[in-house]
Tab-separated table of C-alpha atoms in Angstrom:
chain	number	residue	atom	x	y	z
A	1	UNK	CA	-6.645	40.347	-6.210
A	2	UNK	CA	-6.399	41.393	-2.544
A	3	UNK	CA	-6.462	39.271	0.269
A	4	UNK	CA	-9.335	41.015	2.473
A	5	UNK	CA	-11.622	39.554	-0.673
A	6	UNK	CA	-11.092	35.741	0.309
A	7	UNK	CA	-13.219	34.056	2.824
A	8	UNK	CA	-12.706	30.456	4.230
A	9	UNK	CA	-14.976	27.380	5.327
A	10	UNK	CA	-14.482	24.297	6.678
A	11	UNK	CA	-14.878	21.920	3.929
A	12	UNK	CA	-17.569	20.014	3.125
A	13	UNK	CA	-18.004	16.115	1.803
A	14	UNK	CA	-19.673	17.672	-0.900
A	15	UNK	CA	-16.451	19.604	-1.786
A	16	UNK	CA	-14.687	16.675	-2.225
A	17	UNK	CA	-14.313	16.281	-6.474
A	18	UNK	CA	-13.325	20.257	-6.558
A	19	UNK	CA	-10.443	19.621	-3.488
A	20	UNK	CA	-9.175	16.542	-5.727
A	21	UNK	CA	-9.124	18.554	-9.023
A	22	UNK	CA	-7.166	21.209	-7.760
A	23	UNK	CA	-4.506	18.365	-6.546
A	24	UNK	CA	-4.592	16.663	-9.683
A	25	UNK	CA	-4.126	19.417	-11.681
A	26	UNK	CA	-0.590	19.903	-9.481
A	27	UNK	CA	0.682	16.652	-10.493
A	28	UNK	CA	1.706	16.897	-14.298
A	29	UNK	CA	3.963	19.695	-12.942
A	30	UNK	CA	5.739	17.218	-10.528
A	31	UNK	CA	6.535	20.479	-8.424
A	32	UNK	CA	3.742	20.215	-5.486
A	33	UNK	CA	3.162	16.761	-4.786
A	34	UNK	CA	4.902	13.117	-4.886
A	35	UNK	CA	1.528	11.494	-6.365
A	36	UNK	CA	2.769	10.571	-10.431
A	37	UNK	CA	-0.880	10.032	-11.058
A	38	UNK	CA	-4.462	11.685	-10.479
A	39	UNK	CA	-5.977	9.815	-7.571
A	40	UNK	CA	-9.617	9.525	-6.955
A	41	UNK	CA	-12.687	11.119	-4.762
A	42	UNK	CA	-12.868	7.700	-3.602
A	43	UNK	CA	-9.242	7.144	-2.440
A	44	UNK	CA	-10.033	10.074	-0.613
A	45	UNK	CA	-12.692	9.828	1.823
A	46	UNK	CA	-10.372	8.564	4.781
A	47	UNK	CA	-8.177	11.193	4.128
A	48	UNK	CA	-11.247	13.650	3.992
A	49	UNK	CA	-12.375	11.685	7.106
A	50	UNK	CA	-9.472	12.667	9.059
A	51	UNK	CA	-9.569	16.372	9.019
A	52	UNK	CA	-11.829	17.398	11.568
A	53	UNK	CA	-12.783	21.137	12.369
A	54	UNK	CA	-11.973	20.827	16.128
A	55	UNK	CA	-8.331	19.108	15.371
A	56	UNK	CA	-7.364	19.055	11.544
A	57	UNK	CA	-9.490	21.256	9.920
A	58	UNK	CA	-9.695	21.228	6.019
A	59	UNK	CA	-10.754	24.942	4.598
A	60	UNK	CA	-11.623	25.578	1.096
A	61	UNK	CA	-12.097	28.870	-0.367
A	62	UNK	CA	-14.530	29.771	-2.484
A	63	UNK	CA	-15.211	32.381	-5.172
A	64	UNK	CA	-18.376	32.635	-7.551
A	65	UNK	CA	-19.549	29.713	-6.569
A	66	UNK	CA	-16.256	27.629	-7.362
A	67	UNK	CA	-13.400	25.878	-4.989
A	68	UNK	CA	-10.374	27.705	-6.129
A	69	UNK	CA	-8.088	26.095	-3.311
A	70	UNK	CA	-7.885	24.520	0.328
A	71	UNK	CA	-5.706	24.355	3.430
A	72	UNK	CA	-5.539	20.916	5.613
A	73	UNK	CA	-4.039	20.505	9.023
A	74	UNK	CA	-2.750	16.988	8.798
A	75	UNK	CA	-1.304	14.992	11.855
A	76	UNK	CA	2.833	14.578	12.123
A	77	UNK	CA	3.752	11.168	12.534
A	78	UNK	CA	0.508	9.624	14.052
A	79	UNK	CA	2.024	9.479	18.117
A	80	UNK	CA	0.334	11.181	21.045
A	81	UNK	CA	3.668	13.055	21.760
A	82	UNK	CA	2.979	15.055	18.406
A	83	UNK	CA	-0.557	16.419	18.785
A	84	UNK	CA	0.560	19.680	19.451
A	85	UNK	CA	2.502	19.655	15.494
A	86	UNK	CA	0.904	19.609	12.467
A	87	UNK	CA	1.659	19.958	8.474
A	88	UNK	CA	0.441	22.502	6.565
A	89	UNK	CA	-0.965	21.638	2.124
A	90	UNK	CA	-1.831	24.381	0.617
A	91	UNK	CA	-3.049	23.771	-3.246
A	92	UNK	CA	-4.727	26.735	-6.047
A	93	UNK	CA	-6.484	26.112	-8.356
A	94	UNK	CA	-4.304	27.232	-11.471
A	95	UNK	CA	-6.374	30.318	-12.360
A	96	UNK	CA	-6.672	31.619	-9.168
A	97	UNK	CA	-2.834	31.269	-8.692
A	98	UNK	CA	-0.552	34.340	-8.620
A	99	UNK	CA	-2.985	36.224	-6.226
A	100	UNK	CA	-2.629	36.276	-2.289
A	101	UNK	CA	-4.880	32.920	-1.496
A	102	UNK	CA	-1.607	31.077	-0.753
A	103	UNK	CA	-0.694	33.800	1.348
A	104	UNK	CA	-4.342	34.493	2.711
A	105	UNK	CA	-4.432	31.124	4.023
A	106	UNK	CA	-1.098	30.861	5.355
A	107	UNK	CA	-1.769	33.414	7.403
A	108	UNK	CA	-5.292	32.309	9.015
A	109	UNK	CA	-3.604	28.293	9.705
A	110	UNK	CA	-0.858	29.990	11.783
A	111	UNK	CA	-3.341	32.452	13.425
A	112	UNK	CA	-5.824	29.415	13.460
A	113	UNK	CA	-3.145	27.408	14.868
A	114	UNK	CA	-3.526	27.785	18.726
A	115	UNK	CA	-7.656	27.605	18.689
A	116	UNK	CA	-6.595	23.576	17.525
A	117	UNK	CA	-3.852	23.469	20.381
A	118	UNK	CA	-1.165	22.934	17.471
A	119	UNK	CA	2.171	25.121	18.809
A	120	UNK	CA	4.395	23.940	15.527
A	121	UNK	CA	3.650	23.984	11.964
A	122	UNK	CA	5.731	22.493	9.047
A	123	UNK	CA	5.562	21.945	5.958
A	124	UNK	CA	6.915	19.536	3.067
A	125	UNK	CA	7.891	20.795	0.205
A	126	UNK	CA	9.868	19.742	-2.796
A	127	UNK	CA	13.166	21.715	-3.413
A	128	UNK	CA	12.287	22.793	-6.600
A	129	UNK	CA	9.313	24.162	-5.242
A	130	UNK	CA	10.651	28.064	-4.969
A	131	UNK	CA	6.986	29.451	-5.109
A	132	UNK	CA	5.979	27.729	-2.063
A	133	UNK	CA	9.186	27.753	-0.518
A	134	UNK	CA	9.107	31.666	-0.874
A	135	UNK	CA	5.922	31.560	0.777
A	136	UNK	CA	7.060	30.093	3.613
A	137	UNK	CA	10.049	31.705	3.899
A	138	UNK	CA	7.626	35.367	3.409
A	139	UNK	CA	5.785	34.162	6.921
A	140	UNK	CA	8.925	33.640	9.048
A	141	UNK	CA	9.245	29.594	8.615
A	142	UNK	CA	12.861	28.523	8.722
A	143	UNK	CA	14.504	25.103	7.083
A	144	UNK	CA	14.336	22.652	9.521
A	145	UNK	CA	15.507	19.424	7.602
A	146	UNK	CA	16.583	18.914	4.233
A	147	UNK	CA	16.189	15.148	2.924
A	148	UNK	CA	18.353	14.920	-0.416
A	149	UNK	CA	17.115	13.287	-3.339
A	150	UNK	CA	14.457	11.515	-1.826
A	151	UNK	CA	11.906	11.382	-4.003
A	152	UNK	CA	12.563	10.115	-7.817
A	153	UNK	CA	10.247	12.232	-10.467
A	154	UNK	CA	10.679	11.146	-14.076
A	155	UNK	CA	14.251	9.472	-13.171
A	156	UNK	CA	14.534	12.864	-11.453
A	157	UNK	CA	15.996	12.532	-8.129
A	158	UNK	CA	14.407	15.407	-5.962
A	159	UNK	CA	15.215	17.426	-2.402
A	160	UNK	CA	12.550	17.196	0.327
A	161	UNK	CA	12.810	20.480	2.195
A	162	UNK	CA	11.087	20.435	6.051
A	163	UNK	CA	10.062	24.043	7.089
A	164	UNK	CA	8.848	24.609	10.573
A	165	UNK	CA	7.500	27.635	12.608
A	166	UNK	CA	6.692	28.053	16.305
A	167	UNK	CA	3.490	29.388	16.669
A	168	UNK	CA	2.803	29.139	20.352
């Protein structure tokens, strides 16, 4: 599937149950995020709350009709000092994996970036990760900080790699 086919909104409340079923659906794999188990619409709505189109934005992308993955800005650390950063999630929904939307909307959130006065982007991602790792790596972010075995998955100790990319 090419890239010039996806278009992206700012998400609505209303998207809410799609954004957390693509998340959940990441979990089993204990690959994307640190969650162990599905979490709620409802222990979302701050979260949801947070992302704001003239700050944080939260995209979703759409195709037939469907949410087949989002984006969200999400503040570093919580300090004034840090407005101008801001970490990148990117999650797919599992059949629409495999073609360009991770890379379509990698590339609008750092072209995006400036318009929300953010000048560095990172991400968190799990060593093991090598998909989205590679992704990052594909759009010029380098490996800022590497937190060893941080995070325990199924008595799995795991790597926390910190990419980062100057974008302004």
């Amino acid at each position: 599937m090419p890239t010039e086919i996806y278009r992206h909104r700012i998400a609505l409340f209303s998207d809410l149950p799609a954004i957390v079923a693509i998340y959940n659906s990441t979990v089993p794999s204990r690959i994307v995020t640190a969650d162990t188990e599905p979490v709620t619409v409802e222990s979302r709505h701050a979260w949801f709350a947070e992302h704001t189109p003239e700050r944080r934005p939260l995209w979703v992308v759409e195709q037939a009709g469907r949410v087949i993955g989002w984006l969200s800005y999400s503040n570093f650390y919580g300090r004034p000092a840090y407005s101008g950063t801001a970490e990148l999630s990117i999650y797919v929904d599992a059949e629409a994996r495999g073609h360009g939307l991770g890379r379509y909307l990698l590339a609008q959130a750092i072209a995006f970036a400036p318009e929300v006065k953010v000048q560095t982007l990172l991400g968190f991602i799990f060593g093991h990760n090598e998909a989205s790792l590679g992704l990052f790596d594909a759009f010029g972010f380098e490996r800022w900080a590497t937190m060893p075995r941080v995070a325990t998955l199924d008595d799995i100790e795991r790597d926390l790699i910190i990419v980062g990319k100057r974008v302004a």
